[in-house]
Amino acid sequence: AQSVTQPDIHITVSEGASLELRCNYSYGATPYLFWYVQSPGQGLQLLLKYFSGDTLVQGIKGFEAEFKRSQSSFNLRKPSVHWSDAAEYFCAVGRRSSNDYKLSFGAGTTVTVRA
Amino acid sequence: SQTIHQWPATLVQPVGSPLSLECTVEGTSNPNLYWYRQAAGRGLQLLFYSVGIGQISSEVPQNLSASRPQDRQFILSSKKLLLSDSGFYLCAWSVRSETSGRLNSYNEQFFGPGTRLTVL
């Protein structure tokens, strides 16, 4: 069994401030971890992913995430947020099934950016 | 380049009415296709996936069904909608792995713009 937990439902951050979104997972094997972003009324876009190797992963739009096996976490960070970063962010765990991977998503964290 | 389309973008339907949501992919062949539902305040739930024409796998028991009549077409249907079917429905595709069992490969899922369904 597996689950993905995003403890923060909603985060408000000032423009230019740093941002960290938490993600914890429970999975019996080596996890494949992802962060997706969903702008209002839109589909999801992949920000970054972790398969193996360097535990600090760089993504698009200035985001990075760090995999910590001991804490079962994959937190997303950005040093300085922009107003355009206001969106909903989803952490996901990939699990292998037949020809491809299925994704299990967390409930999401909504980020509001204030001027 | 590849694109994924969903329609309609929004839909309001009465309880008990039928449903048909369509998803099409362009610019790729033999994709894996997925239907997700996002209920208010919740994450995405995988409803169905398909690895080929006519091949449908259901993840959770529900009032919905899916079909794949063509390689790049994925349809989500219901004979009678329930209030609980309201939500945001997302279709996604990914490149199918050339070799099953390749544990180190992952094919990114690309999502469509979604359909917002309201059942009244």
mmCIF file with all atom_site columns, C-alpha atoms in Angstrom, chain A residues 48-109:
data_model
loop_
_atom_site.group_PDB
_atom_site.id
_atom_site.type_symbol
_atom_site.label_atom_id
_atom_site.label_alt_id
_atom_site.label_comp_id
_atom_site.label_asym_id
_atom_site.label_entity_id
_atom_site.label_seq_id
_atom_site.pdbx_PDB_ins_code
_atom_site.Cartn_x
_atom_site.Cartn_y
_atom_site.Cartn_z
_atom_site.occupancy
_atom_site.B_iso_or_equiv
_atom_site.pdbx_formal_charge
_atom_site.auth_seq_id
_atom_site.auth_comp_id
_atom_site.auth_asym_id
_atom_site.auth_atom_id
_atom_site.pdbx_PDB_model_num
ATOM 1  C CA . LEU A 1 48  ? 10.332 17.862 -11.338 1.00 0.00 ? 48  LEU A CA 1
ATOM 2  C CA . LYS A 1 49  ? 10.819 14.200 -10.586 1.00 0.00 ? 49  LYS A CA 1
ATOM 3  C CA . TYR A 1 50  ? 13.119 11.938 -8.623  1.00 0.00 ? 50  TYR A CA 1
ATOM 4  C CA . PHE A 1 51  ? 14.080 8.423  -9.630  1.00 0.00 ? 51  PHE A CA 1
ATOM 5  C CA . SER A 1 52  ? 17.500 7.836  -8.128  1.00 0.00 ? 52  SER A CA 1
ATOM 6  C CA . GLY A 1 53  ? 20.886 9.446  -7.669  1.00 0.00 ? 53  GLY A CA 1
ATOM 7  C CA . ASP A 1 54  ? 21.334 12.960 -6.367  1.00 0.00 ? 54  ASP A CA 1
ATOM 8  C CA . THR A 1 55  ? 18.701 13.563 -3.749  1.00 0.00 ? 55  THR A CA 1
ATOM 9  C CA . LEU A 1 56  ? 18.417 17.259 -4.610  1.00 0.00 ? 56  LEU A CA 1
ATOM 10 C CA . VAL A 1 57  ? 16.452 17.618 -7.820  1.00 0.00 ? 57  VAL A CA 1
ATOM 11 C CA . GLN A 1 58  ? 16.190 20.756 -9.900  1.00 0.00 ? 58  GLN A CA 1
ATOM 12 C CA . GLY A 1 59  ? 13.010 21.478 -11.796 1.00 0.00 ? 59  GLY A CA 1
ATOM 13 C CA . ILE A 1 60  ? 11.435 24.090 -13.963 1.00 0.00 ? 60  ILE A CA 1
ATOM 14 C CA . LYS A 1 61  ? 10.437 27.589 -12.882 1.00 0.00 ? 61  LYS A CA 1
ATOM 15 C CA . GLY A 1 62  ? 13.187 27.732 -10.278 1.00 0.00 ? 62  GLY A CA 1
ATOM 16 C CA . PHE A 1 63  ? 11.818 24.920 -8.115  1.00 0.00 ? 63  PHE A CA 1
ATOM 17 C CA . GLU A 1 64  ? 13.846 22.214 -6.423  1.00 0.00 ? 64  GLU A CA 1
ATOM 18 C CA . ALA A 1 65  ? 13.011 19.279 -4.206  1.00 0.00 ? 65  ALA A CA 1
ATOM 19 C CA . GLU A 1 66  ? 14.993 17.149 -1.829  1.00 0.00 ? 66  GLU A CA 1
ATOM 20 C CA . PHE A 1 67  ? 14.419 13.449 -1.254  1.00 0.00 ? 67  PHE A CA 1
ATOM 21 C CA . LYS A 1 68  ? 15.071 12.318 2.307   1.00 0.00 ? 68  LYS A CA 1
ATOM 22 C CA . ARG A 1 69  ? 14.651 8.601  2.668   1.00 0.00 ? 69  ARG A CA 1
ATOM 23 C CA . SER A 1 70  ? 15.050 8.669  6.464   1.00 0.00 ? 70  SER A CA 1
ATOM 24 C CA . GLN A 1 71  ? 12.118 11.047 6.732   1.00 0.00 ? 71  GLN A CA 1
ATOM 25 C CA . SER A 1 72  ? 10.104 9.640  3.828   1.00 0.00 ? 72  SER A CA 1
ATOM 26 C CA . SER A 1 73  ? 9.834  13.154 2.520   1.00 0.00 ? 73  SER A CA 1
ATOM 27 C CA . PHE A 1 74  ? 10.134 14.966 -0.780  1.00 0.00 ? 74  PHE A CA 1
ATOM 28 C CA . ASN A 1 75  ? 9.685  18.654 0.008   1.00 0.00 ? 75  ASN A CA 1
ATOM 29 C CA . LEU A 1 76  ? 9.451  21.253 -2.715  1.00 0.00 ? 76  LEU A CA 1
ATOM 30 C CA . ARG A 1 77  ? 11.236 24.594 -2.379  1.00 0.00 ? 77  ARG A CA 1
ATOM 31 C CA . LYS A 1 78  ? 11.671 27.850 -4.166  1.00 0.00 ? 78  LYS A CA 1
ATOM 32 C CA . PRO A 1 79  ? 14.000 30.575 -2.845  1.00 0.00 ? 79  PRO A CA 1
ATOM 33 C CA . SER A 1 80  ? 11.947 33.520 -4.084  1.00 0.00 ? 80  SER A CA 1
ATOM 34 C CA . VAL A 1 81  ? 8.348  33.207 -5.220  1.00 0.00 ? 81  VAL A CA 1
ATOM 35 C CA . HIS A 1 82  ? 6.731  35.189 -7.973  1.00 0.00 ? 82  HIS A CA 1
ATOM 36 C CA . TRP A 1 83  ? 3.065  36.109 -8.207  1.00 0.00 ? 83  TRP A CA 1
ATOM 37 C CA . SER A 1 84  ? 2.754  33.622 -11.055 1.00 0.00 ? 84  SER A CA 1
ATOM 38 C CA . ASP A 1 85  ? 3.593  30.803 -8.638  1.00 0.00 ? 85  ASP A CA 1
ATOM 39 C CA . ALA A 1 86  ? 0.104  31.050 -7.152  1.00 0.00 ? 86  ALA A CA 1
ATOM 40 C CA . ALA A 1 87  ? -1.353 27.657 -7.959  1.00 0.00 ? 87  ALA A CA 1
ATOM 41 C CA . GLU A 1 88  ? -2.095 24.257 -6.518  1.00 0.00 ? 88  GLU A CA 1
ATOM 42 C CA . TYR A 1 89  ? 0.801  21.888 -6.069  1.00 0.00 ? 89  TYR A CA 1
ATOM 43 C CA . PHE A 1 90  ? 0.559  18.132 -5.996  1.00 0.00 ? 90  PHE A CA 1
ATOM 44 C CA . CYS A 1 91  ? 3.077  15.616 -4.812  1.00 0.00 ? 91  CYS A CA 1
ATOM 45 C CA . ALA A 1 92  ? 2.812  12.158 -6.361  1.00 0.00 ? 92  ALA A CA 1
ATOM 46 C CA . VAL A 1 93  ? 4.332  8.720  -6.014  1.00 0.00 ? 93  VAL A CA 1
ATOM 47 C CA . GLY A 1 94  ? 4.729  6.537  -9.059  1.00 0.00 ? 94  GLY A CA 1
ATOM 48 C CA . ARG A 1 95  ? 4.167  2.812  -8.859  1.00 0.00 ? 95  ARG A CA 1
ATOM 49 C CA . ARG A 1 96  ? 4.885  0.339  -11.604 1.00 0.00 ? 96  ARG A CA 1
ATOM 50 C CA . SER A 1 97  ? 2.029  -1.470 -13.283 1.00 0.00 ? 97  SER A CA 1
ATOM 51 C CA . SER A 1 98  ? 2.276  -3.491 -16.504 1.00 0.00 ? 98  SER A CA 1
ATOM 52 C CA . ASN A 1 99  ? 3.610  -1.165 -19.217 1.00 0.00 ? 99  ASN A CA 1
ATOM 53 C CA . ASP A 1 100 ? 3.719  2.009  -17.273 1.00 0.00 ? 100 ASP A CA 1
ATOM 54 C CA . TYR A 1 101 ? 3.532  3.742  -13.997 1.00 0.00 ? 101 TYR A CA 1
ATOM 55 C CA . LYS A 1 102 ? 0.478  4.807  -12.097 1.00 0.00 ? 102 LYS A CA 1
ATOM 56 C CA . LEU A 1 103 ? 0.577  7.920  -10.035 1.00 0.00 ? 103 LEU A CA 1
ATOM 57 C CA . SER A 1 104 ? -0.867 8.313  -6.556  1.00 0.00 ? 104 SER A CA 1
ATOM 58 C CA . PHE A 1 105 ? -1.409 11.946 -5.724  1.00 0.00 ? 105 PHE A CA 1
ATOM 59 C CA . GLY A 1 106 ? -1.537 13.857 -2.496  1.00 0.00 ? 106 GLY A CA 1
ATOM 60 C CA . ALA A 1 107 ? -4.496 16.104 -1.763  1.00 0.00 ? 107 ALA A CA 1
ATOM 61 C CA . GLY A 1 108 ? -2.585 19.172 -2.877  1.00 0.00 ? 108 GLY A CA 1
ATOM 62 C CA . THR A 1 109 ? -1.386 22.430 -1.367  1.00 0.00 ? 109 THR A CA 1
#
